[in-house]
XYZ file of C-alpha atoms in Angstrom:
457
model
C 0.000 0.000 0.000
C 2.840 2.352 0.908
C 4.640 1.625 -2.378
C 1.445 2.214 -4.352
C 0.816 5.535 -2.577
C 4.369 6.686 -3.166
C 4.068 5.750 -6.832
C 0.833 7.711 -7.151
C 2.386 10.760 -5.500
C 5.404 10.480 -7.776
C 3.155 10.364 -10.840
C 1.280 13.460 -9.692
C 4.549 15.272 -9.083
C 5.817 14.297 -12.535
C 2.541 15.497 -14.045
C 2.895 18.847 -12.252
C 6.474 19.238 -13.477
C 5.512 18.378 -17.043
C 2.620 20.852 -17.021
C 5.077 23.544 -15.944
C 7.493 22.519 -18.703
C 4.759 22.614 -21.342
C 3.737 26.092 -20.214
C 7.327 27.264 -20.558
C 7.633 25.703 -24.014
C 4.385 27.320 -25.146
C 5.867 30.717 -24.268
C 9.228 30.094 -25.937
C 7.640 30.287 -29.378
C 6.073 33.702 -28.680
C 7.991 36.849 -29.597
C 5.289 39.009 -27.988
C 3.481 37.937 -24.819
C 0.435 39.233 -22.980
C 0.738 41.354 -19.852
C -0.383 38.400 -17.753
C 2.234 36.162 -19.365
C 4.904 38.836 -18.921
C 4.119 39.110 -15.211
C 4.267 35.325 -14.813
C 7.596 35.108 -16.662
C 9.066 37.925 -14.558
C 7.976 36.289 -11.299
C 9.291 32.875 -12.320
C 12.580 34.413 -13.451
C 13.141 36.292 -10.186
C 12.120 33.287 -8.082
C 14.310 30.985 -10.161
C 17.396 33.171 -9.875
C 16.853 33.636 -6.136
C 16.090 30.003 -5.294
C 17.870 27.919 -7.933
C 20.449 29.901 -9.971
C 22.281 32.399 -7.746
C 20.699 35.251 -5.766
C 23.951 37.155 -6.208
C 22.868 37.998 -9.755
C 19.839 39.846 -8.385
C 22.044 41.749 -5.944
C 24.359 42.713 -8.799
C 21.459 43.927 -10.943
C 20.347 46.188 -8.100
C 23.752 47.913 -8.084
C 23.705 48.775 -11.798
C 20.061 49.800 -12.275
C 17.667 52.299 -10.795
C 14.944 51.230 -8.370
C 12.836 48.385 -9.699
C 14.714 48.008 -12.976
C 16.867 45.183 -11.641
C 13.972 42.877 -12.523
C 14.192 43.606 -16.267
C 13.923 40.291 -18.128
C 15.308 39.901 -21.655
C 12.950 38.372 -24.193
C 13.661 39.143 -27.862
C 16.247 40.811 -30.063
C 17.217 41.899 -33.553
C 19.818 44.110 -35.221
C 21.676 46.195 -32.648
C 18.897 46.049 -30.048
C 16.990 43.775 -27.708
C 13.654 44.020 -25.911
C 12.647 43.121 -22.390
C 9.588 41.068 -21.524
C 7.464 44.220 -21.357
C 8.438 45.337 -24.863
C 10.927 48.051 -23.861
C 13.736 48.320 -26.427
C 17.416 48.881 -25.605
C 20.404 49.653 -27.800
C 22.856 46.926 -26.839
C 26.331 48.374 -26.285
C 27.416 45.506 -24.042
C 26.737 42.980 -26.758
C 26.880 39.926 -24.525
C 30.546 40.841 -23.852
C 31.146 41.203 -27.581
C 29.317 38.306 -29.236
C 26.956 40.206 -31.542
C 29.405 41.456 -34.178
C 27.007 40.629 -37.037
C 24.011 41.802 -35.031
C 21.343 40.007 -33.048
C 19.876 37.070 -34.962
C 21.338 37.912 -38.361
C 19.055 36.168 -40.902
C 21.911 34.459 -42.744
C 23.328 32.957 -39.554
C 19.900 31.881 -38.305
C 19.120 30.277 -41.679
C 22.407 28.373 -41.756
C 21.794 26.931 -38.294
C 18.143 26.155 -39.072
C 19.036 24.436 -42.360
C 21.689 22.340 -40.631
C 19.269 21.460 -37.827
C 16.681 20.223 -40.331
C 19.259 17.848 -41.804
C 21.344 16.871 -38.761
C 21.853 18.418 -35.336
C 25.035 16.828 -33.966
C 27.517 14.306 -35.297
C 28.349 10.752 -34.292
C 31.909 11.693 -33.243
C 33.399 8.761 -35.188
C 32.767 9.568 -38.842
C 34.177 12.652 -40.536
C 31.949 15.715 -40.260
C 32.210 17.941 -43.351
C 31.480 21.385 -41.898
C 34.337 21.106 -39.424
C 36.770 20.480 -42.282
C 35.299 23.272 -44.392
C 35.354 25.788 -41.542
C 38.982 24.905 -40.766
C 39.881 25.562 -44.416
C 38.082 28.922 -44.319
C 39.936 29.898 -41.139
C 43.263 29.022 -42.742
C 42.326 31.353 -45.594
C 41.257 34.360 -43.504
C 43.676 34.266 -40.561
C 47.001 36.099 -40.897
C 50.268 34.550 -42.000
C 50.764 30.795 -42.028
C 48.168 29.813 -39.437
C 46.778 26.582 -40.857
C 45.242 24.005 -38.498
C 42.139 24.544 -36.361
C 40.738 22.925 -33.241
C 37.173 23.841 -32.282
C 35.745 24.632 -28.856
C 32.576 26.013 -27.283
C 33.914 29.115 -25.530
C 36.823 31.464 -25.059
C 38.111 29.815 -21.925
C 38.127 26.450 -23.738
C 40.077 27.999 -26.599
C 42.671 29.314 -24.157
C 42.897 25.928 -22.414
C 43.501 24.248 -25.771
C 46.166 26.795 -26.692
C 48.008 26.334 -23.393
C 47.988 22.542 -23.728
C 49.170 22.708 -27.321
C 51.999 25.072 -26.352
C 53.085 22.755 -23.543
C 53.049 19.696 -25.755
C 54.908 21.378 -28.603
C 57.617 22.985 -26.476
C 57.959 20.456 -23.654
C 58.095 23.522 -21.386
C 55.784 24.577 -18.559
C 56.354 28.307 -18.025
C 54.044 30.976 -19.443
C 54.230 34.755 -19.456
C 50.935 36.645 -19.253
C 50.232 40.314 -18.620
C 48.756 42.415 -15.839
C 45.080 43.303 -16.368
C 44.727 40.304 -18.680
C 41.556 38.267 -18.898
C 41.734 34.806 -20.462
C 38.873 32.993 -18.736
C 37.978 31.408 -15.418
C 38.733 27.697 -15.727
C 41.867 26.660 -13.842
C 44.266 26.923 -16.769
C 42.886 30.097 -18.296
C 42.442 31.639 -14.838
C 46.166 31.137 -14.287
C 46.699 33.675 -17.067
C 43.937 36.010 -15.909
C 45.182 38.854 -13.725
C 42.595 39.745 -11.113
C 43.061 38.640 -7.521
C 39.334 38.513 -6.771
C 38.882 35.743 -9.342
C 42.145 33.951 -8.519
C 42.522 33.916 -4.729
C 39.746 31.433 -3.846
C 41.272 28.848 -6.200
C 44.976 29.141 -5.396
C 47.234 27.400 -6.114
C 46.433 27.529 -9.813
C 48.427 25.940 -12.633
C 52.114 26.484 -11.752
C 54.518 28.276 -14.049
C 52.701 31.520 -14.853
C 54.482 34.864 -14.644
C 52.689 38.201 -15.044
C 54.318 41.357 -16.378
C 52.848 44.820 -17.063
C 51.089 45.044 -20.430
C 53.126 47.254 -22.733
C 56.394 46.994 -20.772
C 58.786 45.267 -23.160
C 61.771 45.704 -20.819
C 60.040 43.767 -18.054
C 59.044 41.123 -20.581
C 62.684 40.686 -21.577
C 63.857 40.538 -17.957
C 61.281 37.861 -17.222
C 62.430 35.792 -20.198
C 66.041 36.133 -19.070
C 65.265 35.243 -15.453
C 63.247 32.192 -16.456
C 66.083 30.996 -18.680
C 68.615 31.620 -15.892
C 66.770 29.381 -13.429
C 66.032 26.668 -15.989
C 62.358 27.473 -16.471
C 62.326 28.206 -20.192
C 59.141 29.843 -21.426
C 56.669 27.771 -23.427
C 54.633 30.755 -24.612
C 53.584 34.326 -24.077
C 49.805 34.723 -24.012
C 48.204 38.134 -24.367
C 45.312 40.040 -25.879
C 46.424 42.356 -28.722
C 44.053 44.905 -27.186
C 43.065 44.206 -23.594
C 39.313 43.899 -23.237
C 38.346 43.271 -19.620
C 41.419 45.237 -18.549
C 39.633 48.368 -19.726
C 40.117 48.459 -23.527
C 43.872 49.028 -23.324
C 45.751 49.490 -26.607
C 49.407 48.431 -26.783
C 52.201 50.983 -27.225
C 53.599 51.343 -30.769
C 55.716 48.342 -31.855
C 55.090 46.536 -28.545
C 53.550 43.432 -30.114
C 56.293 43.238 -32.742
C 58.869 43.379 -29.965
C 57.060 40.613 -28.075
C 57.127 38.528 -31.259
C 60.886 39.120 -31.539
C 61.448 38.112 -27.901
C 59.477 34.908 -28.390
C 61.577 34.049 -31.440
C 64.803 34.865 -29.591
C 63.980 32.610 -26.636
C 62.242 29.846 -28.595
C 58.805 30.521 -27.119
C 55.438 30.542 -28.845
C 53.225 33.605 -29.095
C 49.531 33.103 -28.326
C 47.075 35.848 -29.217
C 43.812 35.711 -27.304
C 41.449 37.272 -29.853
C 38.291 36.022 -28.188
C 37.071 39.607 -27.820
C 39.092 41.424 -30.501
C 38.525 38.939 -33.306
C 35.867 38.725 -36.019
C 36.052 42.306 -37.211
C 35.521 44.283 -34.033
C 38.691 46.381 -34.206
C 38.450 47.334 -37.884
C 40.303 44.275 -39.161
C 39.093 40.696 -39.199
C 41.698 40.038 -36.489
C 43.518 42.579 -34.327
C 46.816 40.863 -35.168
C 46.502 42.452 -38.612
C 46.428 45.944 -37.087
C 49.919 45.420 -35.719
C 51.313 43.275 -38.550
C 52.167 40.439 -36.163
C 51.456 36.751 -36.752
C 51.092 34.642 -33.591
C 51.807 30.921 -33.430
C 48.348 30.243 -32.000
C 45.227 32.395 -32.334
C 42.286 31.967 -29.936
C 38.717 32.739 -31.030
C 35.214 32.578 -29.532
C 32.427 35.046 -28.616
C 31.404 36.548 -32.002
C 32.735 33.461 -33.826
C 29.288 31.863 -33.475
C 27.474 34.905 -34.811
C 25.610 35.525 -31.581
C 23.496 32.463 -32.395
C 25.616 29.477 -31.306
C 28.378 29.096 -28.713
C 31.515 28.482 -30.762
C 35.246 28.894 -30.420
C 38.490 27.796 -32.017
C 42.236 27.924 -31.976
C 44.163 28.238 -35.221
C 47.838 27.289 -35.158
C 50.866 27.060 -37.386
C 51.519 23.613 -38.842
C 54.829 23.104 -37.021
C 53.033 23.675 -33.707
C 49.902 21.672 -34.418
C 51.958 18.701 -35.617
C 52.482 17.713 -31.989
C 48.823 16.606 -31.942
C 49.059 14.624 -35.204
C 50.132 11.282 -33.671
C 47.117 11.195 -31.339
C 44.125 13.317 -32.423
C 42.380 12.311 -29.193
C 45.001 13.991 -27.015
C 42.670 16.954 -26.541
C 38.998 16.658 -27.510
C 35.571 18.040 -26.672
C 32.146 16.488 -27.212
C 30.436 19.574 -28.600
C 33.322 21.611 -29.994
C 33.046 21.934 -33.765
C 29.547 20.474 -33.856
C 27.607 20.949 -37.126
C 25.312 23.657 -35.761
C 28.198 25.729 -34.409
C 30.199 25.284 -37.616
C 27.215 26.329 -39.726
C 26.848 29.454 -37.587
C 30.560 30.295 -37.819
C 30.692 29.803 -41.592
C 27.656 32.043 -42.075
C 29.133 34.619 -39.686
C 32.350 34.843 -41.686
C 30.288 35.215 -44.852
C 28.328 38.126 -43.351
C 31.512 39.828 -42.152
C 32.998 39.598 -45.644
C 29.869 40.372 -47.679
C 28.792 43.345 -45.598
C 32.383 44.562 -45.072
C 31.747 44.763 -41.347
C 35.402 45.062 -40.255
C 35.739 48.121 -42.494
C 32.440 49.423 -41.178
C 33.616 48.929 -37.587
C 36.619 51.137 -38.313
C 34.516 53.866 -39.913
C 31.672 53.876 -37.385
C 34.126 53.460 -34.518
C 35.978 56.639 -35.472
C 32.657 58.518 -35.605
C 31.632 57.042 -32.243
C 34.933 57.939 -30.562
C 34.826 61.484 -31.900
C 31.296 62.016 -30.573
C 32.010 60.551 -27.139
C 35.216 62.556 -26.764
C 33.385 65.732 -27.718
C 30.919 65.089 -24.893
C 33.735 64.308 -22.448
C 35.403 67.685 -23.037
C 32.784 69.296 -20.800
C 33.145 66.637 -18.094
C 36.869 66.315 -17.438
C 36.099 66.126 -13.727
C 34.285 62.833 -14.365
C 35.840 61.280 -17.482
C 39.521 60.346 -17.346
C 39.939 59.001 -20.878
C 38.009 57.612 -23.836
C 39.995 55.173 -25.945
C 39.388 52.418 -28.421
C 39.885 50.819 -31.789
C 37.030 50.196 -34.191
C 33.901 49.379 -32.223
C 35.832 48.295 -29.139
C 35.642 51.417 -26.991
C 36.355 52.075 -23.321
C 35.221 55.066 -21.256
C 37.318 55.382 -18.090
C 36.074 57.538 -15.224
C 37.947 59.004 -12.271
C 35.891 56.880 -9.848
C 34.106 53.523 -9.989
C 30.937 55.161 -8.687
C 30.681 57.474 -11.700
C 30.722 54.470 -14.016
C 27.955 52.803 -12.006
C 25.814 55.940 -12.188
C 26.413 56.290 -15.928
C 25.397 52.650 -16.464
C 22.231 53.159 -14.414
C 21.293 56.382 -16.172
C 21.867 55.014 -19.651
C 19.896 51.837 -18.972
C 17.039 53.979 -17.678
C 17.083 55.738 -21.059
C 17.266 52.597 -23.187
C 21.008 51.995 -23.662
C 22.809 49.001 -22.129
C 26.465 49.459 -21.150
C 28.526 47.752 -18.453
C 31.924 47.860 -16.814
C 34.934 45.750 -17.718
C 35.728 42.862 -15.362
C 39.294 43.828 -14.471
C 39.029 47.631 -14.491
C 35.769 48.682 -12.837
C 36.400 52.365 -13.596
C 35.890 51.637 -17.297
C 32.651 50.892 -19.113
C 32.801 49.237 -22.502
C 31.035 50.182 -25.714
C 30.884 47.060 -27.896
C 27.737 47.227 -30.029
C 26.933 45.204 -33.116
C 29.096 46.171 -36.069
C 25.798 46.723 -37.885
C 24.757 49.564 -35.558
C 23.341 52.528 -37.489
C 24.660 56.080 -37.280
C 21.267 57.080 -35.907
C 21.662 54.561 -33.086
C 25.212 55.778 -32.448
C 23.913 59.346 -32.164
C 21.291 58.154 -29.680
C 23.992 56.549 -27.526
C 26.175 59.682 -27.656
C 23.267 61.982 -26.777
C 22.209 59.666 -23.958
C 25.764 59.660 -22.598
C 25.757 63.465 -22.712
C 22.413 63.715 -20.919
C 23.387 61.268 -18.189
C 26.798 62.855 -17.558
C 25.171 66.273 -17.226
C 22.918 64.993 -14.455
C 25.602 63.250 -12.412
C 27.239 65.187 -9.616
C 30.905 64.425 -9.143
């Protein structure tokens, strides 16, 4: 009797869960919902984050929005904008940390993924999957220099992990040089290269062998190479971002990256460029490496690589480096990396970037954007320390963290989403879609001007 009762209760519980699931699925297909549905979705979202995801996200939202706006729930998107569950539209200048280079839901990317899904979703893992081979060929064609072989991942941190492992295996060395203010991810290996104590301290000790030097200081880089060689800890690779993203949109000094390349060659180390945030046209070139006329040994990609539709990442390496994985292709693998849906999205994304000349557009619109923002900042030197950037990768640094928080709040209240960088909280980033219109850029500039004028230092 007890077993029968328990079984009946279990069935009722399963029925309740499935009814909830079906309600959720019925809403997923709706781009516009009723007020009643919007209220239900908002309540379930807040309850879910508080009770089952992480209540810390709600606390964070309260620090970067005005009263009540912390509960804004994203629902739909398109172009350079997204809408919340209540239909309010925002110009997206955060861009999911830089994933929407071709815009939100670009039709060509969506179609490629949909077409692939109709034919086959994922692959068996044992047979040869064609899109992975074709995407690797395309990457060899568009990446700088003699980068040739690709390995596919699902995210930036996975790309960095793959690059570090490949560098270790190729060089038979275990020491890496990274830079201060760097961000390479938060898994144990990539976190070892990341340079923010708040993220690192709880997980110490991390992967041994990492040294950090100031970004842009070539003399310190040389001294570190020399010291490592002196104590028998030869450097496997230098890993850095050509333009630091989470560090506050920091551009390198003239010739710095060329000098790093020369040091790597002198000491027999590899050069890894983390282009997870700078790649795919954002800086005015397809890859930031091209801006500085430097070819790395390994290039890391992710974020915008999947077109803002699929999670996708990759490393692309020179043949002499990648050869170390030839004898055993299973030395480093991932179940979902390079899956057909992600490859379809990446191929379509590259097509859009080329067809619509989005890297060139990023350079042109970025110059216009920078000029407008700097013009506004002239009247607020007591608040704005510096505005810098390259293409549509722009950083606005304030004298105090609190000013940045107030600017973020004020702009969100007026329909523009911006956010701070993870390493340098005094800086907010401007990383919109490369498809953003001049009219939308003007709206962002005017909003920035209005908000700054209302903030007391």
